[in-house]
Short mmCIF file of C-alpha atoms in Angstrom, two decimals:
data_model
loop_
_atom_site.label_atom_id
_atom_site.label_comp_id
_atom_site.label_asym_id
_atom_site.label_seq_id
_atom_site.Cartn_x
_atom_site.Cartn_y
_atom_site.Cartn_z
CA MET A 1 -56.44 46.08 274.27
CA TYR A 2 -56.63 50.11 273.15
CA LEU A 3 -58.90 50.74 276.69
CA SER A 4 -57.54 49.17 278.68
CA ARG A 5 -53.76 50.31 277.55
CA LEU A 6 -55.00 54.11 277.54
CA ILE A 7 -56.26 53.86 281.40
CA ALA A 8 -52.21 52.08 282.77
CA VAL A 9 -50.40 54.41 281.01
CA LEU A 10 -52.70 57.47 282.62
CA ILE A 11 -52.46 55.62 285.91
CA ALA A 12 -48.57 55.08 285.34
CA TRP A 13 -48.49 58.58 284.46
CA SER A 14 -50.38 60.41 286.86
CA VAL A 15 -48.08 58.94 289.87
CA LEU A 16 -45.07 59.82 289.22
CA PRO A 17 -43.52 63.25 290.28
CA LEU A 18 -42.63 65.55 288.85
CA ALA A 19 -38.17 66.98 288.88
CA ALA A 20 -37.55 68.83 290.84
CA ALA A 21 -36.95 71.85 288.61
CA ALA A 22 -40.75 71.49 287.97
CA GLN A 23 -42.01 70.74 284.39
CA THR A 24 -44.83 72.16 282.59
CA PRO A 25 -47.55 69.43 280.99
CA GLU A 26 -46.29 70.22 277.92
CA GLN A 27 -43.00 69.51 278.66
CA GLU A 28 -43.27 66.58 280.57
CA ARG A 29 -45.42 65.00 278.18
CA PHE A 30 -42.23 65.12 275.98
CA ILE A 31 -39.93 63.57 278.13
CA LYS A 32 -42.21 60.96 279.26
CA ALA A 33 -42.96 60.54 275.37
CA ASN A 34 -39.39 60.40 274.17
CA ILE A 35 -38.51 58.18 276.97
CA LEU A 36 -40.63 55.61 275.49
CA ALA A 37 -40.12 56.04 272.37
CA VAL A 38 -36.26 55.39 273.02
CA PHE A 39 -36.75 52.23 274.64
CA TYR A 40 -39.12 51.40 271.97
CA HIS A 41 -36.80 51.16 269.25
CA GLU A 42 -34.46 49.58 271.66
CA LEU A 43 -36.45 47.06 272.00
CA GLY A 44 -36.68 46.97 268.57
CA HIS A 45 -33.03 45.43 268.47
CA ALA A 46 -33.50 43.52 270.56
CA VAL A 47 -37.03 41.82 269.02
CA ILE A 48 -34.76 41.85 265.86
CA ASP A 49 -31.60 39.65 267.58
CA VAL A 50 -33.98 37.07 269.82
CA GLU A 51 -36.65 36.35 267.25
CA ASN A 52 -33.18 36.26 264.55
CA LEU A 53 -35.00 38.67 261.66
CA PRO A 54 -34.40 40.08 258.61
CA ILE A 55 -33.07 42.66 257.95
CA TYR A 56 -32.75 44.25 254.86
CA GLY A 57 -30.73 47.58 254.99
CA GLN A 58 -29.60 49.69 258.12
CA GLU A 59 -31.12 47.96 261.23
CA GLU A 60 -31.26 51.50 263.28
CA ASP A 61 -33.98 52.16 260.25
CA ALA A 62 -35.79 49.40 261.28
CA ALA A 63 -35.44 50.26 264.56
CA ASP A 64 -37.03 53.07 264.34
CA VAL A 65 -39.84 51.61 262.43
CA PHE A 66 -40.64 49.26 265.43
CA SER A 67 -40.95 52.46 268.10
CA ILE A 68 -43.53 54.79 265.66
CA PHE A 69 -45.03 51.41 264.72
CA MET A 70 -45.35 50.42 268.61
CA ILE A 71 -46.84 53.64 269.63
CA ASP A 72 -50.15 53.12 266.68
CA ALA A 73 -50.72 49.73 267.24
CA LEU A 74 -50.24 49.80 271.57
CA TYR A 75 -51.74 53.35 271.57
CA GLU A 76 -55.55 54.56 271.72
CA GLU A 77 -55.96 57.59 269.17
CA GLU A 78 -55.50 60.42 271.15
CA LEU A 79 -52.32 59.37 273.51
CA ALA A 80 -50.81 58.36 270.04
CA ARG A 81 -51.00 61.12 268.36
CA ASP A 82 -49.38 62.75 271.86
CA LEU A 83 -46.59 60.59 271.77
CA ALA A 84 -46.27 59.91 267.65
CA PHE A 85 -45.71 64.06 267.49
CA ASP A 86 -43.78 65.18 270.87
CA THR A 87 -41.43 62.38 269.74
CA ALA A 88 -41.41 63.62 265.68
CA GLN A 89 -40.81 67.21 267.87
CA GLY A 90 -37.65 65.82 269.62
CA PHE A 91 -36.09 64.83 265.77
CA ARG A 92 -36.79 67.48 264.05
CA ALA A 93 -35.85 69.53 267.31
CA GLU A 94 -32.28 67.71 267.76
CA LYS A 95 -30.48 68.87 264.76
CA GLU A 96 -30.86 73.09 265.81
CA PHE A 97 -30.55 71.52 270.29
CA ASP A 98 -27.05 69.73 270.12
CA GLY A 99 -25.74 72.39 267.64
CA GLN A 100 -26.28 74.62 271.10
CA THR A 101 -23.79 72.16 272.99
CA ASP A 102 -21.49 71.49 269.86
CA ALA A 103 -22.14 69.10 268.76
CA VAL A 104 -22.07 68.13 264.61
CA GLU A 105 -24.36 65.20 263.55
CA ASN A 106 -22.69 62.33 262.72
CA TRP A 107 -23.18 61.57 258.20
CA SER A 108 -21.40 59.01 258.87
CA GLY A 109 -23.34 57.00 261.46
CA VAL A 110 -25.36 53.99 261.35
CA HIS A 111 -28.11 56.76 262.36
CA GLY A 112 -30.06 58.68 259.55
CA LEU A 113 -29.88 61.81 259.69
CA SER A 114 -32.47 64.05 262.06
CA GLU A 115 -34.09 65.34 259.81
CA GLN A 116 -34.81 62.24 257.95
CA ARG A 117 -36.13 60.17 260.59
CA PHE A 118 -38.38 63.36 261.81
CA TYR A 119 -40.01 63.08 258.56
CA ASN A 120 -40.22 59.34 258.07
CA SER A 121 -41.92 59.22 261.74
CA VAL A 122 -44.56 61.41 260.74
CA CYS A 123 -45.20 59.98 257.33
CA ILE A 124 -45.21 56.25 259.36
CA PHE A 125 -47.45 57.41 261.70
CA TYR A 126 -49.94 59.06 259.33
CA GLY A 127 -49.74 56.44 256.69
CA ALA A 128 -51.43 54.58 259.28
CA ASN A 129 -54.83 56.94 259.52
CA ARG A 130 -54.86 59.02 256.65
CA ALA A 131 -58.83 59.86 257.02
CA MET A 132 -58.18 60.86 261.21
CA ARG A 133 -54.86 61.71 261.10
CA GLY A 134 -54.79 64.82 257.81
CA SER A 135 -54.43 67.91 260.80
CA PHE A 136 -51.29 65.89 262.34
CA ALA A 137 -49.74 65.78 259.03
CA ASP A 138 -50.61 69.50 258.38
CA GLU A 139 -48.98 70.51 261.80
CA LEU A 140 -45.74 68.92 261.19
CA GLY A 141 -45.65 70.49 257.93
CA LEU A 142 -45.45 67.34 255.82
CA PRO A 143 -44.48 67.87 252.08
CA ASP A 144 -47.47 66.54 249.21
CA ALA A 145 -45.29 65.06 247.89
CA ARG A 146 -44.64 62.33 250.76
CA ALA A 147 -47.63 61.84 252.20
CA GLU A 148 -48.94 60.66 249.07
CA THR A 149 -46.45 57.22 249.90
CA CYS A 150 -47.50 57.59 252.99
CA ALA A 151 -50.65 54.49 253.50
CA GLU A 152 -47.58 52.69 251.31
CA GLU A 153 -45.08 53.34 253.66
CA TYR A 154 -47.07 52.41 256.72
CA GLU A 155 -48.28 48.84 254.72
CA GLN A 156 -44.96 47.69 254.52
CA ALA A 157 -44.35 48.21 257.62
CA ASN A 158 -47.23 46.84 258.80
CA HIS A 159 -46.28 43.57 256.52
CA SER A 160 -43.53 43.40 258.61
CA TRP A 161 -43.39 44.56 261.90
CA GLY A 162 -47.18 44.10 262.25
CA ALA A 163 -46.51 39.66 261.56
CA VAL A 164 -43.51 40.36 264.33
CA LEU A 165 -45.93 41.88 266.48
CA ASP A 166 -49.09 39.41 265.67
CA ASP A 167 -46.93 36.73 266.75
CA LEU A 168 -45.42 37.67 269.65
CA ILE A 169 -49.33 38.40 271.15
CA ALA A 170 -50.01 35.70 270.12
CA ARG A 171 -47.67 34.02 272.65
CA GLY A 172 -50.20 35.18 275.13
CA GLU A 173 -48.66 36.31 278.51
CA GLY A 174 -44.73 36.13 279.64
CA LYS A 175 -42.06 37.64 282.09
CA SER A 176 -39.75 37.37 278.89
CA LEU A 177 -38.71 41.00 279.37
CA ARG A 178 -37.42 41.80 282.72
CA PHE A 179 -36.48 45.87 284.52
CA ASP A 180 -33.43 44.75 287.02
CA GLY A 181 -34.92 47.52 289.29
CA GLN A 182 -32.00 49.67 289.07
CA GLY A 183 -32.61 53.81 289.34
CA LEU A 184 -36.21 53.27 290.71
CA GLY A 185 -36.55 56.67 291.82
CA SER A 186 -36.12 58.65 288.44
CA ARG A 187 -38.71 59.08 286.12
CA ALA A 188 -36.95 56.89 282.77
CA ALA A 189 -37.21 54.08 285.19
CA GLU A 190 -40.63 54.57 286.94
CA LEU A 191 -41.97 54.96 283.32
CA LEU A 192 -40.14 52.06 281.69
CA ALA A 193 -40.65 49.42 284.89
CA HIS A 194 -44.13 50.67 284.00
CA GLU A 195 -43.81 49.47 280.29
CA VAL A 196 -42.13 45.97 280.84
CA ALA A 197 -44.51 45.03 283.07
CA TYR A 198 -47.11 46.34 280.25
CA LEU A 199 -45.88 44.74 277.84
CA ASN A 200 -45.24 41.09 280.30
CA SER A 201 -48.72 41.00 280.50
CA VAL A 202 -49.34 41.43 276.37
CA LEU A 203 -46.92 39.12 274.08
CA GLN A 204 -43.62 36.73 275.06
CA LEU A 205 -40.15 37.42 273.31
CA SER A 206 -38.17 33.83 272.78
CA ALA A 207 -35.64 34.97 274.73
CA PRO A 208 -35.03 37.42 278.44
CA ILE A 209 -33.77 40.66 277.62
CA THR A 210 -33.37 42.67 280.83
CA VAL A 211 -33.79 46.65 280.91
CA VAL A 212 -31.44 48.79 283.21
CA VAL A 213 -31.46 52.99 283.97
CA GLU A 214 -28.13 53.44 285.09
CA PRO A 215 -25.17 55.81 284.63
CA CYS A 216 -22.73 55.34 282.02
CA ASP A 217 -21.36 59.10 281.15
CA ASP A 218 -23.30 59.18 277.85
CA ALA A 219 -27.39 60.68 276.96
CA ASN A 220 -27.85 57.81 274.89
CA ALA A 221 -29.82 54.08 275.05
CA TYR A 222 -27.95 51.12 273.54
CA TYR A 223 -28.89 47.09 273.28
CA HIS A 224 -26.22 44.72 274.13
CA THR A 225 -26.96 41.88 271.55
CA GLY A 226 -24.60 39.07 273.66
CA ASP A 227 -26.24 40.15 277.44
CA ARG A 228 -29.36 40.98 275.84
CA LEU A 229 -30.10 44.23 277.85
CA ILE A 230 -31.51 47.09 277.11
CA GLN A 231 -29.81 50.53 278.78
CA PHE A 232 -31.03 53.50 279.18
CA CYS A 233 -28.34 56.21 280.15
CA GLU A 234 -29.71 58.61 283.01
CA GLU A 235 -28.05 61.04 281.29
CA PHE A 236 -30.64 60.80 278.23
CA GLU A 237 -33.52 61.92 280.72
CA THR A 238 -31.84 64.81 281.79
CA TYR A 239 -30.87 65.94 277.43
CA PHE A 240 -35.06 65.78 277.30
CA GLU A 241 -35.29 67.86 280.25
CA ASP A 242 -33.36 70.20 278.71
CA MET A 243 -35.01 70.10 275.38
CA ALA A 244 -37.86 70.13 276.50
CA ARG A 245 -36.92 73.43 278.61
CA TRP A 246 -35.82 74.45 274.99
CA LEU A 247 -37.88 73.53 273.04
CA LEU A 248 -41.19 74.77 275.05
#
């Protein structure tokens, strides 16, 4: 599955045009990685909903774990490392980048603080394969004290999300995810349309989920429980473009 997954992703990414204000390859990789990670986060909420999963703690934390777990589980090693690195960098840069736009990190919000989300994602990805990912942890500055717990943190994630993913894959090919076609032509829409098609080829959910990319006056993404809808805001793509130019 890893080899076919790598080929499918590289083909999908290669046919997506660069934005009018052309990014460097590093910036383009960063933008696409963060779009995918956000999608997986919202898909985590969707899976929790339609599979009626119990959550012990904050659901946003569980969705973060699902996102990095999917990157590790579905991608060949080199591409998985690139995706994990860029999405972690997105969390790390978020606080300082948003400070330039007068945004204030919300201590009362349901999401963890951006620096916590950064270290959590680095730790779980590193813990999944410590023998091969020591340089990954070192480059991102994972402290030794935290690194010692990462294998256990990954195993905890695998005990919960791994079992869920195994069940979804065991159901075989399905059409439980539906991309509604709106916004095609944008980077996010083209990328998520490919992602939906791939996921439908390898797994099946208990109820259909619709994925849409549309303007919503907010650089964000949402899972709407009642409608069973993943909404990726077009403004989020612009946000990642701006962050990429600022960071890279």
